[in-house]
Coordinates of C-alpha atoms (C1' of nucleotides) in Angstrom, one line a residue:
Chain M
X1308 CA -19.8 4.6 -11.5
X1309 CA -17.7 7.3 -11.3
X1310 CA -17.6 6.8 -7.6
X1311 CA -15.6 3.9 -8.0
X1312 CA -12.7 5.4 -10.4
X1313 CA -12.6 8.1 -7.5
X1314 CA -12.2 5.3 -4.6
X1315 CA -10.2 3.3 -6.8
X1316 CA -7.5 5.6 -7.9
X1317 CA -7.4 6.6 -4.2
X1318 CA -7.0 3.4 -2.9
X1319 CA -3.6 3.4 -4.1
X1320 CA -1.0 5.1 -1.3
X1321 CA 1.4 6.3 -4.5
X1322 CA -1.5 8.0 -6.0
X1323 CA -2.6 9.7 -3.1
X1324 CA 1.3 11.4 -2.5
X1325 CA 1.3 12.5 -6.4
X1326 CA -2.2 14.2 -5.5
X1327 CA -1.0 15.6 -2.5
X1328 CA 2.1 16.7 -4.3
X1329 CA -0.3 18.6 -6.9
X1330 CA -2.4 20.1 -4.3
X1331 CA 0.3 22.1 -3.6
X1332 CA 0.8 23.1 -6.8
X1333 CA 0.7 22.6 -10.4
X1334 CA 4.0 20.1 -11.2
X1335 CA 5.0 18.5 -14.5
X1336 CA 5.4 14.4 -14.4
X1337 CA 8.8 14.8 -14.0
X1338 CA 9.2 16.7 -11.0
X1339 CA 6.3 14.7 -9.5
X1340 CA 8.9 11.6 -9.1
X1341 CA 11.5 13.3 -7.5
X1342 CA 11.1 12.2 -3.8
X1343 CA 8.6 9.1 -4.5
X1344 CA 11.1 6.0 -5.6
X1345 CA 8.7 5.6 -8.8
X1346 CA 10.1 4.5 -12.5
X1347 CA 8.9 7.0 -15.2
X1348 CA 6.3 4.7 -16.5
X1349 CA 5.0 4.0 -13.4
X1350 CA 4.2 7.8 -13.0
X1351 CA 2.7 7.7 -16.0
X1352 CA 0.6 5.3 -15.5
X1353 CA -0.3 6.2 -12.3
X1354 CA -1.6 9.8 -13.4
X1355 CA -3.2 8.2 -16.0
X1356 CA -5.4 6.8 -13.3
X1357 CA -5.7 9.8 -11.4
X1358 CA -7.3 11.9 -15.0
X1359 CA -9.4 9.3 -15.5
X1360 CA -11.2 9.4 -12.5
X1361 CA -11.1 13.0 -12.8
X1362 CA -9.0 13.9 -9.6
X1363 CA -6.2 16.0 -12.0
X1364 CA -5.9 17.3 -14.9
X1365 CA -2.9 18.0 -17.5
X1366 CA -2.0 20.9 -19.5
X1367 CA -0.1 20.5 -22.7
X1368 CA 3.7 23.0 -22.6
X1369 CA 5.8 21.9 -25.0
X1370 CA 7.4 18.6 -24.3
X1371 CA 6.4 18.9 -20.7
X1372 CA 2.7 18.3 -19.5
X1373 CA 2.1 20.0 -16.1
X1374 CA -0.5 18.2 -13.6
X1375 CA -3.2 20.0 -11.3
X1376 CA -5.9 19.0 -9.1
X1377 CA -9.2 19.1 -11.1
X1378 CA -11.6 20.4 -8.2
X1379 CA -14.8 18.3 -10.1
X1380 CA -13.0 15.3 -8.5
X1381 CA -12.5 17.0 -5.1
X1382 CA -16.1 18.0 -5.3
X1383 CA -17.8 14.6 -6.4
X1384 CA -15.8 13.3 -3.0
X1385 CA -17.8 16.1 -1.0
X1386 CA -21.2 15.5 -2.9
X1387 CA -20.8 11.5 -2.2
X1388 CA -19.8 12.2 1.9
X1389 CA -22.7 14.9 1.8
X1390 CA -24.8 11.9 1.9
X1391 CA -24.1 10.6 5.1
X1392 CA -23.8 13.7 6.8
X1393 CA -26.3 12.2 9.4
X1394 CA -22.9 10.6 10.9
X1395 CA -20.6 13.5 10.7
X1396 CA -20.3 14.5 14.7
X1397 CA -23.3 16.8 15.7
X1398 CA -21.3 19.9 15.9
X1399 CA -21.0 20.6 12.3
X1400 CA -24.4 19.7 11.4
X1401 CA -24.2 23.4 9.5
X1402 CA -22.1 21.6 6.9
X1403 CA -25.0 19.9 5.4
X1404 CA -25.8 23.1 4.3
X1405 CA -22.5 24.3 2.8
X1406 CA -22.6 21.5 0.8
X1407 CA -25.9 21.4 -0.7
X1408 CA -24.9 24.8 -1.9
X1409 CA -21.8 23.1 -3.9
X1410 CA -24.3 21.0 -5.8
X1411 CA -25.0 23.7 -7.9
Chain E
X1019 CA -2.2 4.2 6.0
X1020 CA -5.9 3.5 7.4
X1021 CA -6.9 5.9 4.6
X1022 CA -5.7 3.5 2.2
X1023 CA -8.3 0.3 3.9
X1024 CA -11.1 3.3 3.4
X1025 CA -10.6 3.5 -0.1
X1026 CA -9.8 0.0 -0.8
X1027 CA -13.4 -0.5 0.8
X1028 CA -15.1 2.1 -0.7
X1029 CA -13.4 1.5 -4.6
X1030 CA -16.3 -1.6 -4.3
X1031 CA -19.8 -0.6 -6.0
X1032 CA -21.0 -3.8 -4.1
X1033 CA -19.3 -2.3 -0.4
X1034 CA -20.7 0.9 -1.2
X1035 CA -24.2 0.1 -2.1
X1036 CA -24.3 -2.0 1.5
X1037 CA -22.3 1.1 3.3
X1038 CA -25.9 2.9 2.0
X1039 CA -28.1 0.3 2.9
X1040 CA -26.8 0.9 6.5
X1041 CA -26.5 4.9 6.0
X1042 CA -30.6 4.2 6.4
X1043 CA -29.8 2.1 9.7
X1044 CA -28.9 -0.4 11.8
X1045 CA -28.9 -4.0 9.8
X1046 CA -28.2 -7.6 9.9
X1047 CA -26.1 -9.5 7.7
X1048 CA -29.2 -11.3 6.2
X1049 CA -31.8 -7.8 6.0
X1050 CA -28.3 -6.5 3.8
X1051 CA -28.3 -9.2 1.5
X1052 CA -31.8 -8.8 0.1
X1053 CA -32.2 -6.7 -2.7
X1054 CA -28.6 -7.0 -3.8
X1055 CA -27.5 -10.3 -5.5
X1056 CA -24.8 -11.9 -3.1
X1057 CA -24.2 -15.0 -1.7
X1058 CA -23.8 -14.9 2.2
X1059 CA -19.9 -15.5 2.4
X1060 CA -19.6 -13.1 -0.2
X1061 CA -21.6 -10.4 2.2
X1062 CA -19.6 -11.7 5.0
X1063 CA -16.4 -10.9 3.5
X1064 CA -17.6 -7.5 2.1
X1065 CA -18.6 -6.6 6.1
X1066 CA -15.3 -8.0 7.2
X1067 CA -13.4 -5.6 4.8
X1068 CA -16.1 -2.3 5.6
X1069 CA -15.2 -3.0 9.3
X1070 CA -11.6 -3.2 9.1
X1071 CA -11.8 0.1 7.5
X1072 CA -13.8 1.5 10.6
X1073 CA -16.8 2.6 8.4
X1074 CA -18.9 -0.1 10.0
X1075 CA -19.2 -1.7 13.3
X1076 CA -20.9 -4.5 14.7
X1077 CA -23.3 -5.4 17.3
X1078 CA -24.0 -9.0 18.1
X1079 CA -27.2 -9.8 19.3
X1080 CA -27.6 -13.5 19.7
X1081 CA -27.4 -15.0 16.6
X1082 CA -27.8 -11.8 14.4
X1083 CA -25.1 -9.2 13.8
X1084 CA -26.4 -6.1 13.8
X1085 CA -24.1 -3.7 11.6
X1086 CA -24.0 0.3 11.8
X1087 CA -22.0 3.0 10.1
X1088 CA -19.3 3.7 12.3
X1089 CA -19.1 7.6 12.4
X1090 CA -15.2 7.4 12.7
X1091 CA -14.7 6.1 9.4
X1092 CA -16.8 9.0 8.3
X1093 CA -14.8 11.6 9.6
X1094 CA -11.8 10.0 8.5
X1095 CA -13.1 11.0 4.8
X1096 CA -13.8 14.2 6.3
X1097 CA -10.8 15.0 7.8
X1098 CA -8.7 13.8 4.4
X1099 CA -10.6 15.5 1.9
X1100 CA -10.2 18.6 4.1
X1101 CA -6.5 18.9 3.1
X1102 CA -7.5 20.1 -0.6
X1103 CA -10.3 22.9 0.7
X1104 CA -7.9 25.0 -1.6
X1105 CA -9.8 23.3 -4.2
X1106 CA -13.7 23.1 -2.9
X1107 CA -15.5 25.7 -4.7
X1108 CA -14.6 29.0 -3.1
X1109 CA -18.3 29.8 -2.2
X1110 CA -18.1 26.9 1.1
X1111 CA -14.6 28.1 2.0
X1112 CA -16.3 28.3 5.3
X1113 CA -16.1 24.6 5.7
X1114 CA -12.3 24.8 6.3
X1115 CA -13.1 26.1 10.1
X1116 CA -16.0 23.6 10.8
X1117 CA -13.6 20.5 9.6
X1118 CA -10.8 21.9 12.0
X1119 CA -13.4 21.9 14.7
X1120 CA -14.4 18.2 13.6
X1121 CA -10.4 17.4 14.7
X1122 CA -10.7 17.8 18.3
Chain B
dG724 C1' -30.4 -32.4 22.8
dC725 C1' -30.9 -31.5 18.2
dA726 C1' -32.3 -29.5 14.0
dA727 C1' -32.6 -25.1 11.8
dC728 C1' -30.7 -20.9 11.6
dA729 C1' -27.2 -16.7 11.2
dC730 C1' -23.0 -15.9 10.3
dA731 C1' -17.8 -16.6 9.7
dT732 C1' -13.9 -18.9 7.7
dA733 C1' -11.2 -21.9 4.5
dA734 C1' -9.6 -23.0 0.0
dG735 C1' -9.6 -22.6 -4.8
dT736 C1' -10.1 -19.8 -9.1
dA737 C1' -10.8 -16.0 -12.4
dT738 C1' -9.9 -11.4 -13.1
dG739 C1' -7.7 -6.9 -11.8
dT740 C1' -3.8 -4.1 -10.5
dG741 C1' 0.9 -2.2 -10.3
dC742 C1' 5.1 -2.9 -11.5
dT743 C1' 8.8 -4.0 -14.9
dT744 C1' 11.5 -3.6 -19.6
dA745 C1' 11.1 -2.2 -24.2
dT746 C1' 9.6 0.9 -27.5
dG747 C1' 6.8 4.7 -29.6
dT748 C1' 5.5 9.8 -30.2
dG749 C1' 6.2 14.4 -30.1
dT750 C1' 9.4 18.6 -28.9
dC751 C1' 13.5 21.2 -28.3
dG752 C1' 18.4 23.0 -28.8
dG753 C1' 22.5 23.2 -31.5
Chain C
dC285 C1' 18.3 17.5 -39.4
dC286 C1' 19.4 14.9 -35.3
dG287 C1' 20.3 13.6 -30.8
dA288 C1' 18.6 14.3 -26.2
dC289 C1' 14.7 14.9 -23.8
dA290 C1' 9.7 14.4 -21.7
dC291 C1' 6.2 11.5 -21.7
dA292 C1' 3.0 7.7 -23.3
dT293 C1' 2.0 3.0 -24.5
dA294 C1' 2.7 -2.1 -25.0
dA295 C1' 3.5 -6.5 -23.1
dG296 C1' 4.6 -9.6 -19.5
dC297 C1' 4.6 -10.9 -14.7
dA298 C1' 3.8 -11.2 -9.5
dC299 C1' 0.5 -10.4 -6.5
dA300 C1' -4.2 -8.8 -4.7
dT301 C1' -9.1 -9.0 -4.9
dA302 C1' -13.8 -10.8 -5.2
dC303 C1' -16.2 -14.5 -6.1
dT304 C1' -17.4 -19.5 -5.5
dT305 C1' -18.3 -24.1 -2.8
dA306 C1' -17.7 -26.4 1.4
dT307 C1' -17.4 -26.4 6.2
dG308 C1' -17.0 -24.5 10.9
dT309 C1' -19.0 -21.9 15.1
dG310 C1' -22.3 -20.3 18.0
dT311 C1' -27.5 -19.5 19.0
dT312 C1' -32.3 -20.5 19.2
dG313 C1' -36.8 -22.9 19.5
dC314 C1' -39.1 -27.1 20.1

DNA sequence: GCAACACATAAGTATGTGCTTATGTGTCGG
DNA sequence: CCGACACATAAGCACATACTTATGTGTTGC
């Protein structure tokens, strides 16, 4: 399941802050641990995780490799919610819509 | 971070196929088991762990428990994957306004 | 009341996860 | 070239997770 790596590399509230970091802009793993108390491994590691559930990807510059937010991943979230959209309040029933569009 | 007991619960391809199961309605523990292979602790626990999430809720009814998706845990999804509409496919941009309405 | 039922909880165990320290690989500047 | 740098990988360890078996709690029908 790819489901799972998604929920999985989520789960973790380290992972989640480097993504959010990333959604604000492309960042190299370097300058994704200054803030977060993380060793250098553990960054690695940890966006390691995050590419191989397909949340971010890297790009190769020189010695550095720069991190972004692979919108497949953000969309695969959105296709699995889509799903139970029966639950999502009444009010934006419309979404239903918007998002069967992104299937294709 | 309650996001953090949403992901937990939903990194489980045994939790998700139940959080389904229910997505089709209203169930007791027993009705959930069938088709999946799991022992009834086992089931117990995985409700426990949907519930503490707030994705599920329960409904006692004598000596069934009646379990429901709990539209709260739903929206929390909802409202956290609406932080990276930067990255949704630019076609259902729209979808920003509906998820701010979905806030109040 | 009591046996069968529906479910929860306890305790133990195997496996997974996230960290650490140590080391490897590739790149850059002088 | 070679030392400093940016990052990845390996191995070990503490803790979490998902299962198991056993038992507890409350409800129902006879």
């Amino acid at each position: 399941m790819i489901d799972t790596d998604i929920f999985k590399a989520l789960a973790d509230p380290t992972r989640r802050k480097v993504f959010e970091k990333l959604a604000g802009g492309s960042l190299n793993a370097s300058a994704l641990r200054d803030g977060l108390e993380i060793s250098q491994p553990a960054m690695s590691q940890h966006l390691a995780v995050l590419r191989a559930a397909g949340l971010v990807r890297e790009q190769r510059q020189g010695r550095f490799v720069n991190y972004e937010v692979d919108p497949d991943g953000i969309a695969s979230i959105g296709t699995w919610l889509a799903r139970y959209r029966a639950y999502w309040p009444k009010r934006i029933e419309a979404l239903a819509d918007l998002l069967k569009d992104m299937d294709q």
